JSON list of C-alpha atoms in Angstrom, two decimals:
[
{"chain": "A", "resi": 1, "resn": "UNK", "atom": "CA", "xyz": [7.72, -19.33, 5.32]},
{"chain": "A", "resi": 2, "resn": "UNK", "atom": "CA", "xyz": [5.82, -19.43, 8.52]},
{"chain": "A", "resi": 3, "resn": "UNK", "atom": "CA", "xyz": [2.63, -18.45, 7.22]},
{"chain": "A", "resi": 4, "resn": "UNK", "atom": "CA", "xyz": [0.73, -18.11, 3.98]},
{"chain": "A", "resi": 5, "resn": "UNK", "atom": "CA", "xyz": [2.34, -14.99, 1.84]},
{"chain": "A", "resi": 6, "resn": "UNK", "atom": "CA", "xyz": [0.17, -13.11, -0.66]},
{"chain": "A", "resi": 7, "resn": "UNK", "atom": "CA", "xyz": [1.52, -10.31, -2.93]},
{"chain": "A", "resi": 8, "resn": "UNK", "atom": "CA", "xyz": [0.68, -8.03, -3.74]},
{"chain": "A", "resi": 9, "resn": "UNK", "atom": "CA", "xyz": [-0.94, -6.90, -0.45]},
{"chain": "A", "resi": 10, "resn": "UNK", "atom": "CA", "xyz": [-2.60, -3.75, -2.82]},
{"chain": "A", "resi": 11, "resn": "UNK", "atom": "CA", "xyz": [-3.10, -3.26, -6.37]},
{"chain": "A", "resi": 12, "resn": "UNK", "atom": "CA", "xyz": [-5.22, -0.59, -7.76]},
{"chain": "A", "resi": 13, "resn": "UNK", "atom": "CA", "xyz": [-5.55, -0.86, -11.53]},
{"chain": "A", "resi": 14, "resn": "UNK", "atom": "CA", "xyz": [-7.12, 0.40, -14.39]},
{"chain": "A", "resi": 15, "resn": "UNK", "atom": "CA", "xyz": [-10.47, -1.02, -15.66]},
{"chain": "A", "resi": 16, "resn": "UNK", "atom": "CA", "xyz": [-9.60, -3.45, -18.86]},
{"chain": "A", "resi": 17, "resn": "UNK", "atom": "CA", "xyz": [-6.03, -3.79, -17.35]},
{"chain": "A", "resi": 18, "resn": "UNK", "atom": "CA", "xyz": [-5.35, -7.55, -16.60]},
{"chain": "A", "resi": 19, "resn": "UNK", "atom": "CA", "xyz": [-4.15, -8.38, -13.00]},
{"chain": "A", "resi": 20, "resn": "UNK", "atom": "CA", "xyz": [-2.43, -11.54, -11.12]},
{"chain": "A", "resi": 21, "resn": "UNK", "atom": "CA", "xyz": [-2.49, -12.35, -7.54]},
{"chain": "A", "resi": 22, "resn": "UNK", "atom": "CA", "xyz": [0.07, -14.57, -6.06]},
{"chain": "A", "resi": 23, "resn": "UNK", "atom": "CA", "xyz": [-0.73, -17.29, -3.40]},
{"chain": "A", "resi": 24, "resn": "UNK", "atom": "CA", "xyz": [3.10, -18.73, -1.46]},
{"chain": "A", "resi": 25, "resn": "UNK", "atom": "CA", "xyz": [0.78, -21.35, 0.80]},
{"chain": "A", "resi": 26, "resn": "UNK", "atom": "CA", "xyz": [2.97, -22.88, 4.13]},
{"chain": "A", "resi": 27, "resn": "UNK", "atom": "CA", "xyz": [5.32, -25.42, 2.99]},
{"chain": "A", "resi": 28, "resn": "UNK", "atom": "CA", "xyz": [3.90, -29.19, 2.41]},
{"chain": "A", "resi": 29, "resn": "UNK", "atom": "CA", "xyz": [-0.09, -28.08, 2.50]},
{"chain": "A", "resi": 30, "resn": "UNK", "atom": "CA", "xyz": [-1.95, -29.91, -0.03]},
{"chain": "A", "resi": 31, "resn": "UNK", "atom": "CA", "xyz": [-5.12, -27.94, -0.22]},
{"chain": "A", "resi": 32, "resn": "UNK", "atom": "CA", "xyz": [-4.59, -24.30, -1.23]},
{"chain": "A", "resi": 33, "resn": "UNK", "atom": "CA", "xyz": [-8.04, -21.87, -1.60]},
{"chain": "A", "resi": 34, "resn": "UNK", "atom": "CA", "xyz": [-8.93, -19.18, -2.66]},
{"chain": "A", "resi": 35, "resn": "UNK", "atom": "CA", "xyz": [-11.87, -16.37, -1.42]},
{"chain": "A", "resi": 36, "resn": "UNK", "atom": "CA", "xyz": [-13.29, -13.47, -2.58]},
{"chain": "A", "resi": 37, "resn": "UNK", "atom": "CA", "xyz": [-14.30, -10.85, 0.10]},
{"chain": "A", "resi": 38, "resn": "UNK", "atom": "CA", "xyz": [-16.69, -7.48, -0.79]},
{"chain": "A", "resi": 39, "resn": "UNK", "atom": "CA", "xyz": [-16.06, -4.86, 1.89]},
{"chain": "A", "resi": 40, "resn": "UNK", "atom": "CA", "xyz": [-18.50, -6.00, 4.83]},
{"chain": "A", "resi": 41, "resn": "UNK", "atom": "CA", "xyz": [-19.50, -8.74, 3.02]},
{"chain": "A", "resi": 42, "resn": "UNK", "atom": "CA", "xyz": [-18.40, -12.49, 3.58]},
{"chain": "A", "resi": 43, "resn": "UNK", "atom": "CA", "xyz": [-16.57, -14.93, 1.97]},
{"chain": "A", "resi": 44, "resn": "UNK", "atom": "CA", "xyz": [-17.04, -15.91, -1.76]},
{"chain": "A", "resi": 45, "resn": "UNK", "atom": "CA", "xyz": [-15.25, -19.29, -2.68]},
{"chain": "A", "resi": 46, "resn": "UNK", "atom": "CA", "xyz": [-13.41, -18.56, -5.86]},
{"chain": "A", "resi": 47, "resn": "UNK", "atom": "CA", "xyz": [-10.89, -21.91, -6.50]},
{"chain": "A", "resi": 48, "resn": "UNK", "atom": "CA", "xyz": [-9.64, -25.10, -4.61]},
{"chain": "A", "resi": 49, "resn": "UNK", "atom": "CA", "xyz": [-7.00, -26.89, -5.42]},
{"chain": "A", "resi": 50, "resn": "UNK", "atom": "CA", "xyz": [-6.15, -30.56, -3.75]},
{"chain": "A", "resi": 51, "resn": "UNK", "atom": "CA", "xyz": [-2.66, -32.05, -4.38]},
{"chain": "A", "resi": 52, "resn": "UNK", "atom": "CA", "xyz": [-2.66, -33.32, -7.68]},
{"chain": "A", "resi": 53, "resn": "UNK", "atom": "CA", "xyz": [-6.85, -33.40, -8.35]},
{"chain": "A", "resi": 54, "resn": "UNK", "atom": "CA", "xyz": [-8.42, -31.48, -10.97]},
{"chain": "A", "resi": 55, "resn": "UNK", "atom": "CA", "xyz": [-9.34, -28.26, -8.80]},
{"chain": "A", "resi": 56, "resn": "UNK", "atom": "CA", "xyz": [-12.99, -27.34, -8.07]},
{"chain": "A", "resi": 57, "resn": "UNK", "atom": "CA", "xyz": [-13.16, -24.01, -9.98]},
{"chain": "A", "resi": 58, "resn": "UNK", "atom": "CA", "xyz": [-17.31, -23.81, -9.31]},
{"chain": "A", "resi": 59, "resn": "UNK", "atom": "CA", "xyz": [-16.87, -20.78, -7.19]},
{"chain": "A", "resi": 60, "resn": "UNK", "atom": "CA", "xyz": [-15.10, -18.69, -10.22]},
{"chain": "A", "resi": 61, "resn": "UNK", "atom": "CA", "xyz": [-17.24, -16.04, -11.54]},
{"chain": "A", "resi": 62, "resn": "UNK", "atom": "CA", "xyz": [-16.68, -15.99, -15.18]},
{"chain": "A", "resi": 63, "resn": "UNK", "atom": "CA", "xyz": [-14.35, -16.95, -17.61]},
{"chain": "A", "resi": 64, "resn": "UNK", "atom": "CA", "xyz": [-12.28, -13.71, -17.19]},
{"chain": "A", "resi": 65, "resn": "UNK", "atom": "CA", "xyz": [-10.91, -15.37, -13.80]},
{"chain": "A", "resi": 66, "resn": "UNK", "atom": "CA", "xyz": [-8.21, -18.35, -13.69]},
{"chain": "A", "resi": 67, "resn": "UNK", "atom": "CA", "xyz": [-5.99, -19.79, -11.63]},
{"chain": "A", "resi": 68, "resn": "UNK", "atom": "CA", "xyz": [-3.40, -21.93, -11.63]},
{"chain": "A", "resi": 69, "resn": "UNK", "atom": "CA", "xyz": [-0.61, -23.99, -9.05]},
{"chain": "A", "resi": 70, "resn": "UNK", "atom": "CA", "xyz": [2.15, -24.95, -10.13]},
{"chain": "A", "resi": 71, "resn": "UNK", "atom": "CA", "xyz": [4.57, -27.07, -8.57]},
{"chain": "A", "resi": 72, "resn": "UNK", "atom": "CA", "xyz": [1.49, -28.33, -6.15]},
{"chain": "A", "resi": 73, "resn": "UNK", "atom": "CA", "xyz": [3.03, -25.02, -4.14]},
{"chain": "A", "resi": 74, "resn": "UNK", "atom": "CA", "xyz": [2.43, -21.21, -5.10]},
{"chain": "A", "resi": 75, "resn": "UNK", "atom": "CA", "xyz": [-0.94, -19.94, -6.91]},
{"chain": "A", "resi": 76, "resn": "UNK", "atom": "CA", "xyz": [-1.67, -17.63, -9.40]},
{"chain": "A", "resi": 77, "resn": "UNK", "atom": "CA", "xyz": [-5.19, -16.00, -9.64]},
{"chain": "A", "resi": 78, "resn": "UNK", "atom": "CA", "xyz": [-5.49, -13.94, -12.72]},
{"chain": "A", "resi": 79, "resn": "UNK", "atom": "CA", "xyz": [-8.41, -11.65, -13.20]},
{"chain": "A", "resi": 80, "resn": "UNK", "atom": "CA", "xyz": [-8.60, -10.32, -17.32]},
{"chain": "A", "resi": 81, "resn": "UNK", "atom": "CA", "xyz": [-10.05, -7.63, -18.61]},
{"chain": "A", "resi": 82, "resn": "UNK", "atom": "CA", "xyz": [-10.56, -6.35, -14.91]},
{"chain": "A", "resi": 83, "resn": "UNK", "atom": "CA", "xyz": [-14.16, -4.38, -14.23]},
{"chain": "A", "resi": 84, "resn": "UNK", "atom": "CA", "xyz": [-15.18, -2.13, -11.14]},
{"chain": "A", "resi": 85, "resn": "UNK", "atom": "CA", "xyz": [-16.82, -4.78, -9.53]},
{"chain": "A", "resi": 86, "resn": "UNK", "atom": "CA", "xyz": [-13.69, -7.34, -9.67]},
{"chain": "A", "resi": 87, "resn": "UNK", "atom": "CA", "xyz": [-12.83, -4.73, -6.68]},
{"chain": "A", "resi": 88, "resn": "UNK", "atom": "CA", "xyz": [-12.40, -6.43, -3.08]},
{"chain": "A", "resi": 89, "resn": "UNK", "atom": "CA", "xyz": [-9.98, -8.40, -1.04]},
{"chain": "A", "resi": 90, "resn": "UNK", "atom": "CA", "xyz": [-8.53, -11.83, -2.67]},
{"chain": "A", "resi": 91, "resn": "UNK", "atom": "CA", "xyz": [-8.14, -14.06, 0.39]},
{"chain": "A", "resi": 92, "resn": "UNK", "atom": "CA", "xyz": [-5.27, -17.11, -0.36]},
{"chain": "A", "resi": 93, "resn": "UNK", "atom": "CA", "xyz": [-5.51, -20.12, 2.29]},
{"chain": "A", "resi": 94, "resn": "UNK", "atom": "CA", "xyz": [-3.75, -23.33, 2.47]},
{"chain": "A", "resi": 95, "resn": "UNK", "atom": "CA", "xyz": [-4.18, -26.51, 5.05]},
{"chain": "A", "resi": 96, "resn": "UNK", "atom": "CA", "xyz": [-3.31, -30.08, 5.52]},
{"chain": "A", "resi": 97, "resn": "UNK", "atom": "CA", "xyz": [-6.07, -31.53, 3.90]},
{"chain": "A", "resi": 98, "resn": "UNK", "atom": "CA", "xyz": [-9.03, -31.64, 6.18]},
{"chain": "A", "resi": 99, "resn": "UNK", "atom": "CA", "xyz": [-7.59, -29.55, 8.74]},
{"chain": "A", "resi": 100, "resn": "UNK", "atom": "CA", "xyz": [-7.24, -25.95, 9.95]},
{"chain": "A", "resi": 101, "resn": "UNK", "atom": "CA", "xyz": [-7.28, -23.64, 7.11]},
{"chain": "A", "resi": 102, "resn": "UNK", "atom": "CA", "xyz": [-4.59, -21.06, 7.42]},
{"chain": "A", "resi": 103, "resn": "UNK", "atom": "CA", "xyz": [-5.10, -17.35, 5.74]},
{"chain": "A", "resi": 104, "resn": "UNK", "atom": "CA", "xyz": [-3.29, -14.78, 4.30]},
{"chain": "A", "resi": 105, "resn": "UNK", "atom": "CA", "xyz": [-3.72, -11.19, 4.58]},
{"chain": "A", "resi": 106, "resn": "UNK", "atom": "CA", "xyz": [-4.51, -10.88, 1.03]},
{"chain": "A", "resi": 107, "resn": "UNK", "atom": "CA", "xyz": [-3.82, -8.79, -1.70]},
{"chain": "A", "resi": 108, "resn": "UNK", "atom": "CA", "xyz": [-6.70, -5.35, -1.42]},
{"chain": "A", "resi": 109, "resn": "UNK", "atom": "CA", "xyz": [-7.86, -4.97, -5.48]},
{"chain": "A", "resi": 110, "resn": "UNK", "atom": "CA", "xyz": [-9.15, -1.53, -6.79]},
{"chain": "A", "resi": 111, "resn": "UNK", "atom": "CA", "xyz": [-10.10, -1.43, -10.00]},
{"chain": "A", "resi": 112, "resn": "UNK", "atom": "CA", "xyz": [-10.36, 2.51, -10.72]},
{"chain": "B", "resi": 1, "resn": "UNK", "atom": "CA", "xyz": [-21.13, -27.66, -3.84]},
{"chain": "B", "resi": 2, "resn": "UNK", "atom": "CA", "xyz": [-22.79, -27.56, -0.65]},
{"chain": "B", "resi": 3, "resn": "UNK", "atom": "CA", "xyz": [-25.11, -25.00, 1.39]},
{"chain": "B", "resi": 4, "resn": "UNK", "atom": "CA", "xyz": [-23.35, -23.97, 4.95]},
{"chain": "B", "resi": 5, "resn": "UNK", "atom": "CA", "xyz": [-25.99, -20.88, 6.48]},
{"chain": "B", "resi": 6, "resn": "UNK", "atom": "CA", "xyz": [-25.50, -18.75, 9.05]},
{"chain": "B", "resi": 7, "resn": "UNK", "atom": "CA", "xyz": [-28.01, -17.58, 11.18]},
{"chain": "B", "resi": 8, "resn": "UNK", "atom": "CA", "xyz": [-28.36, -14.26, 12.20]},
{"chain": "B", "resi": 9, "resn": "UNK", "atom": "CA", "xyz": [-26.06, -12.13, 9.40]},
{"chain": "B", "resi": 10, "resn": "UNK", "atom": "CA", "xyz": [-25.55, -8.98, 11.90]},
{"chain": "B", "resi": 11, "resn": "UNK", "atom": "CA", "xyz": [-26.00, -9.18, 15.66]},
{"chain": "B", "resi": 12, "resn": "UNK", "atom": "CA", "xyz": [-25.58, -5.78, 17.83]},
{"chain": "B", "resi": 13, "resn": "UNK", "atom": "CA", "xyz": [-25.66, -6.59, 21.58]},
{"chain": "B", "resi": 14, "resn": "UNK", "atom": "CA", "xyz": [-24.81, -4.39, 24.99]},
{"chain": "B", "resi": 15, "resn": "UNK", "atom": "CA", "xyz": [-21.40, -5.51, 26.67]},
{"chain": "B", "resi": 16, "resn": "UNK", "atom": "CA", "xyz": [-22.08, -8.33, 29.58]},
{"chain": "B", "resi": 17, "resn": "UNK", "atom": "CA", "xyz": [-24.86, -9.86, 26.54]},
{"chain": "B", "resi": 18, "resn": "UNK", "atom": "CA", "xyz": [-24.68, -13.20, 25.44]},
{"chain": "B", "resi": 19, "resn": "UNK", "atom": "CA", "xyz": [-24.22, -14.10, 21.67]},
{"chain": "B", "resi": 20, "resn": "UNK", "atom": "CA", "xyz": [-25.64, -17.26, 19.65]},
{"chain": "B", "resi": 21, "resn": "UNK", "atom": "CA", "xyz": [-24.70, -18.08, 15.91]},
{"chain": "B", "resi": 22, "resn": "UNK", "atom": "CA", "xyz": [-26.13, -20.81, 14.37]},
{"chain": "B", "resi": 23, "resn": "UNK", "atom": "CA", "xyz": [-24.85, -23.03, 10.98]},
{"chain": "B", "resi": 24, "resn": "UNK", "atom": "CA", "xyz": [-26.81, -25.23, 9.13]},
{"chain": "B", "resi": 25, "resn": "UNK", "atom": "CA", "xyz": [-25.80, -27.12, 6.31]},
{"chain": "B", "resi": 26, "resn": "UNK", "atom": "CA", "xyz": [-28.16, -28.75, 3.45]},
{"chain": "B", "resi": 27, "resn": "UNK", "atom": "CA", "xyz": [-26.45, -32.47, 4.05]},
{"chain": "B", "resi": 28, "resn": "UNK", "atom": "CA", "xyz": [-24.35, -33.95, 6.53]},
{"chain": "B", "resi": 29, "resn": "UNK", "atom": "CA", "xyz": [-20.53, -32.57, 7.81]},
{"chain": "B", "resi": 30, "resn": "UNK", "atom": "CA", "xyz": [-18.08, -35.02, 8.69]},
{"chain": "B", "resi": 31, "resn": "UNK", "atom": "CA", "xyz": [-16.05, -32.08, 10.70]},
{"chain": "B", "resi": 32, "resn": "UNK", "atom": "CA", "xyz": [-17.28, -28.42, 11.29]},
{"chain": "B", "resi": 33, "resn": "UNK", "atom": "CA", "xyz": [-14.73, -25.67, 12.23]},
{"chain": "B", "resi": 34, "resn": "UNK", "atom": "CA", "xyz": [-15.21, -22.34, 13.43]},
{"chain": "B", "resi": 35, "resn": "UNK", "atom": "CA", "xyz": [-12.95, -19.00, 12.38]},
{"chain": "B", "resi": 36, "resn": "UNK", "atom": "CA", "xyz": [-13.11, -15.60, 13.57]},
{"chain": "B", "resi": 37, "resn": "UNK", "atom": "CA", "xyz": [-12.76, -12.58, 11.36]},
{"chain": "B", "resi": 38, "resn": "UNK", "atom": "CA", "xyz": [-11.64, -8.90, 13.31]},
{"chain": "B", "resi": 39, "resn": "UNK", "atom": "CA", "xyz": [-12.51, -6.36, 11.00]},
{"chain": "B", "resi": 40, "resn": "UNK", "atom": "CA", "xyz": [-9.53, -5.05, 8.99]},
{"chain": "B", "resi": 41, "resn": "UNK", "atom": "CA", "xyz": [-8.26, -8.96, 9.57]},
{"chain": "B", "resi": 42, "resn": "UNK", "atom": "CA", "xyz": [-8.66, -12.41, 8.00]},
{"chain": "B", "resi": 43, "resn": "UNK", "atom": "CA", "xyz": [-10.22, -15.60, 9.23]},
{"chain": "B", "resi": 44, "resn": "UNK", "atom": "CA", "xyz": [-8.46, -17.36, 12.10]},
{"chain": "B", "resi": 45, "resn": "UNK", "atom": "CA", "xyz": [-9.33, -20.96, 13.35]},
{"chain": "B", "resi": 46, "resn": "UNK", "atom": "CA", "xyz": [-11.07, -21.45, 16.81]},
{"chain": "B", "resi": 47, "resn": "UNK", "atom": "CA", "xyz": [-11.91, -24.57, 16.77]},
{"chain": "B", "resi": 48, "resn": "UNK", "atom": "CA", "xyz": [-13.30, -27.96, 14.93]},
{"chain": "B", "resi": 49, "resn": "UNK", "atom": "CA", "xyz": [-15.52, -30.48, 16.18]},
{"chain": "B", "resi": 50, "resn": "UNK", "atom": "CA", "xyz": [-15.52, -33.66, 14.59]},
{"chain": "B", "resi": 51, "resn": "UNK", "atom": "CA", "xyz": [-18.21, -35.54, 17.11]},
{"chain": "B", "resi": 52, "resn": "UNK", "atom": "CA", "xyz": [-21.94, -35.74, 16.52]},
{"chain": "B", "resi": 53, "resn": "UNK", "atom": "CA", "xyz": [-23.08, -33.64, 20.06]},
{"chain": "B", "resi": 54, "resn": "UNK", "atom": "CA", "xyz": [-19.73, -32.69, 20.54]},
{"chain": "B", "resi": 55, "resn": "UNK", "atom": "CA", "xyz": [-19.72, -29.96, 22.62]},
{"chain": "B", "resi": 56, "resn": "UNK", "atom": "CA", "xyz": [-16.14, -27.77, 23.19]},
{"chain": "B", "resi": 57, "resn": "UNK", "atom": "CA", "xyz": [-15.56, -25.08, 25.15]},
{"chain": "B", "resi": 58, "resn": "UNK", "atom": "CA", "xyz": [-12.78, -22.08, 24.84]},
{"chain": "B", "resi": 59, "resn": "UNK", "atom": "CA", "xyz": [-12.84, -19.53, 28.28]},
{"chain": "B", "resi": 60, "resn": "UNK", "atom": "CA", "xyz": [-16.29, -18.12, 27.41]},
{"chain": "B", "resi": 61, "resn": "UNK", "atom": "CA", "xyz": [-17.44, -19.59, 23.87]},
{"chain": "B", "resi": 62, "resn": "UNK", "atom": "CA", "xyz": [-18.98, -22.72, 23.70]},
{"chain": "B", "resi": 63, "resn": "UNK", "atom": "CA", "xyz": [-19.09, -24.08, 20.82]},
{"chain": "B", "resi": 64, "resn": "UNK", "atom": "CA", "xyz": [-21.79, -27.51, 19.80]},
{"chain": "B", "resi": 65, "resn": "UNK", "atom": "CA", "xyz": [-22.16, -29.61, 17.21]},
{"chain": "B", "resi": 66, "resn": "UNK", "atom": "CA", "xyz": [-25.21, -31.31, 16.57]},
{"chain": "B", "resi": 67, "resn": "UNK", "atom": "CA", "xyz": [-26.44, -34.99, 16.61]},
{"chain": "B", "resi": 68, "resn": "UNK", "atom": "CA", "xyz": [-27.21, -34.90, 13.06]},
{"chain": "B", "resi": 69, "resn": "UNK", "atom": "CA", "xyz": [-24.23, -33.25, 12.31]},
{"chain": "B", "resi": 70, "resn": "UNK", "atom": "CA", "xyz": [-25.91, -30.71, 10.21]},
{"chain": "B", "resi": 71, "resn": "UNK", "atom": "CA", "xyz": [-26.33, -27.91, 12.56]},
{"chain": "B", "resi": 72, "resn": "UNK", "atom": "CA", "xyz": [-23.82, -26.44, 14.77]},
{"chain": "B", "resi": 73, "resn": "UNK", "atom": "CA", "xyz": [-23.62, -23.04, 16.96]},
{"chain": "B", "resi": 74, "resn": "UNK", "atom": "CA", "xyz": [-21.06, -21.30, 18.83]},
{"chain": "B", "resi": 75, "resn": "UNK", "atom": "CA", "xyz": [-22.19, -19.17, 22.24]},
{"chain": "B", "resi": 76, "resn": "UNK", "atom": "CA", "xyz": [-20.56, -16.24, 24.00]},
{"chain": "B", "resi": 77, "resn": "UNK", "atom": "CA", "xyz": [-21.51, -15.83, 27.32]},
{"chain": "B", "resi": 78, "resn": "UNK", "atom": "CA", "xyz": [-20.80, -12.41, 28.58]},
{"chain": "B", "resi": 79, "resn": "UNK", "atom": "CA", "xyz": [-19.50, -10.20, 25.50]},
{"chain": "B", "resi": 80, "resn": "UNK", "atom": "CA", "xyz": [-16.50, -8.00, 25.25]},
{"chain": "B", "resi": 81, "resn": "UNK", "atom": "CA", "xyz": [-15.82, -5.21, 23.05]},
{"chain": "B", "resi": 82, "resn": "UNK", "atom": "CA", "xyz": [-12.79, -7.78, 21.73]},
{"chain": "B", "resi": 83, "resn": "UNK", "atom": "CA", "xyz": [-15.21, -10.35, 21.03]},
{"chain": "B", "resi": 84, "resn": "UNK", "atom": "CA", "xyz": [-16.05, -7.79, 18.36]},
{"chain": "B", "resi": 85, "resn": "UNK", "atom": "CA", "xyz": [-15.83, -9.55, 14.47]},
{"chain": "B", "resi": 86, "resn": "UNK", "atom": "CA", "xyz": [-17.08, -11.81, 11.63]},
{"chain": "B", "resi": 87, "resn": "UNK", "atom": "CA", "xyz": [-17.66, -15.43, 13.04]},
{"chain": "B", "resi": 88, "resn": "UNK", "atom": "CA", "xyz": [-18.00, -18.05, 9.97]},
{"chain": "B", "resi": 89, "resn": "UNK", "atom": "CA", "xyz": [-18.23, -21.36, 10.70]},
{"chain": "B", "resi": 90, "resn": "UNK", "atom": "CA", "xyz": [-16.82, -24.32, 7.75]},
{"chain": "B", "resi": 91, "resn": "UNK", "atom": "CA", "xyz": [-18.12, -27.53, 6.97]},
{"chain": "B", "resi": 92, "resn": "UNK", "atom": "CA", "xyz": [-16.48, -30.47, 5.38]},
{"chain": "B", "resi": 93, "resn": "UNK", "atom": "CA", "xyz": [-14.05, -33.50, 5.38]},
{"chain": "B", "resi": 94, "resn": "UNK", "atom": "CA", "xyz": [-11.63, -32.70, 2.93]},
{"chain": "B", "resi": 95, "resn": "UNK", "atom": "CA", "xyz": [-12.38, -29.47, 1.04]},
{"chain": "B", "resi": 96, "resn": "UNK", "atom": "CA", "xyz": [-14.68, -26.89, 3.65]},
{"chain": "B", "resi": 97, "resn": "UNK", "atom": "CA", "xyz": [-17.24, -25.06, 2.93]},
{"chain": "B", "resi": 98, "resn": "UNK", "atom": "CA", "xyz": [-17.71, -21.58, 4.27]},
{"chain": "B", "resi": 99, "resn": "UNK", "atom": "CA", "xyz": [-20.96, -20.25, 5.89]},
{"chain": "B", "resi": 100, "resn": "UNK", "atom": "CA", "xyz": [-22.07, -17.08, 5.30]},
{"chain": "B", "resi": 101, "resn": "UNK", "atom": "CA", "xyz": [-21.01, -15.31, 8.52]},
{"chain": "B", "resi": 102, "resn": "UNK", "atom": "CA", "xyz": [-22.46, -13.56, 11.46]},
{"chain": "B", "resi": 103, "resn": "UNK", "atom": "CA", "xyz": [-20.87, -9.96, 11.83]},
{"chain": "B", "resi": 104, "resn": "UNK", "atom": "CA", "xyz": [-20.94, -9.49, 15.52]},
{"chain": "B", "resi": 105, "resn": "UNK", "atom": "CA", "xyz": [-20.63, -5.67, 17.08]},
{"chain": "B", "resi": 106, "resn": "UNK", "atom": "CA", "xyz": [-20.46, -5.27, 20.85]},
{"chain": "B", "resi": 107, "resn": "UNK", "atom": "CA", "xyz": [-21.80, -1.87, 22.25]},
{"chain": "B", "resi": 108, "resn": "UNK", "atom": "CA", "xyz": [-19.73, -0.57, 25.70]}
]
């Protein structure tokens, strides 16, 4: 596609309910991230993933959030056992490594 | 990982105002880009500056990095309401690090 797709674009789910976000980055970007983003707030660095590397998962904010890529193309960011606070917008980027970073619109969680 | 600050978090200024944001990073950038975030929006790229004292400009932002390479800013001169948004600034070679923002709001 021509840009970086994330689905869903809203989710509102019940607390304890699992959830996953999906990440489609552009076609033949190496480096695929992903943010967390409070209303008003700014970015929180969740998960990076570079090409075949063993992804810097430092931002992640406890073991009820993973993510994987498969393929070295589309990401998966699960969130378990979801809690009110796991509420905000999941931003999905992508780039050529070490250039412009290119954003989704991400996918607006509510966890009710 | 490392430290990328922004300096200030929230700036209000009059239209016709000028606008500073500062970055500063605990350890040396090899490449510093700037993105700007309309509210309701997502980060877009402006610019990167690679240089030490590389200074870029863009119609009325000017944006500088600095010799050290561990500070950078980015200037408006003469704000608009659609200069209105969340300005972070990312430091890095390979993987970028995010500042914290500055939220910018431009009163008419």
């Amino acid at each position: 596609g021509a840009g970086v797709s994330q689905s869903p674009s809203n989710k509102v789910t019940e607390k304890g309910k699992d959830v996953e976000l999906r990440c489609d980055p552009i076609s033949g970007h190496t480096a695929l991230y992903w943010y967390r983003q409070s209303l008003g707030q700014g970015l929180e660095f969740l998960i990076y993933f570079q090409g075949n590397s063993a992804p810097d998962k430092s931002g992640l904010p406890s073991d009820r959030f993973s993510a994987e890529r498969t393929g070295g193309s589309v990401s998966t960011l699960t969130i378990q056992r979801t809690q009110q606070e796991d509420s905000a917008v999941y931003l999905c980027a992508s780039s050529l490594m070490g250039n412009t970073i290119y954003f989704g619109e991400g996918s607006w969680l509510t966890v009710v | 990982g490392q430290q990328v600050m922004q300096i200030p978090q929230y700036q209000h200024v009059q239209e016709g105002e000028d606008f500073t944001t500062y970055c500063n990073s605990s350890t040396t950038l090899s490449n510093i880009q700037w993105y700007k975030q309309r509210p309701g929006g997502h980060p877009v790229f402006l610019i990167q500056l690679v240089k030490s004292g590389e200074v870029k400009k863009q119609k009325r932002l000017t944006f500088q990095f600095g010799e050290a390479k561990k500070n950078s800013s980015l200037h408006i001169t003469a704000t608009q309401t659609t200069d209105v948004g969340t300005y972070f600034c990312a430091g890095g070679r390979n993987q970028f690090y995010f500042g914290t923002g500055t939220s910018l709001t431009v009163i008419p």
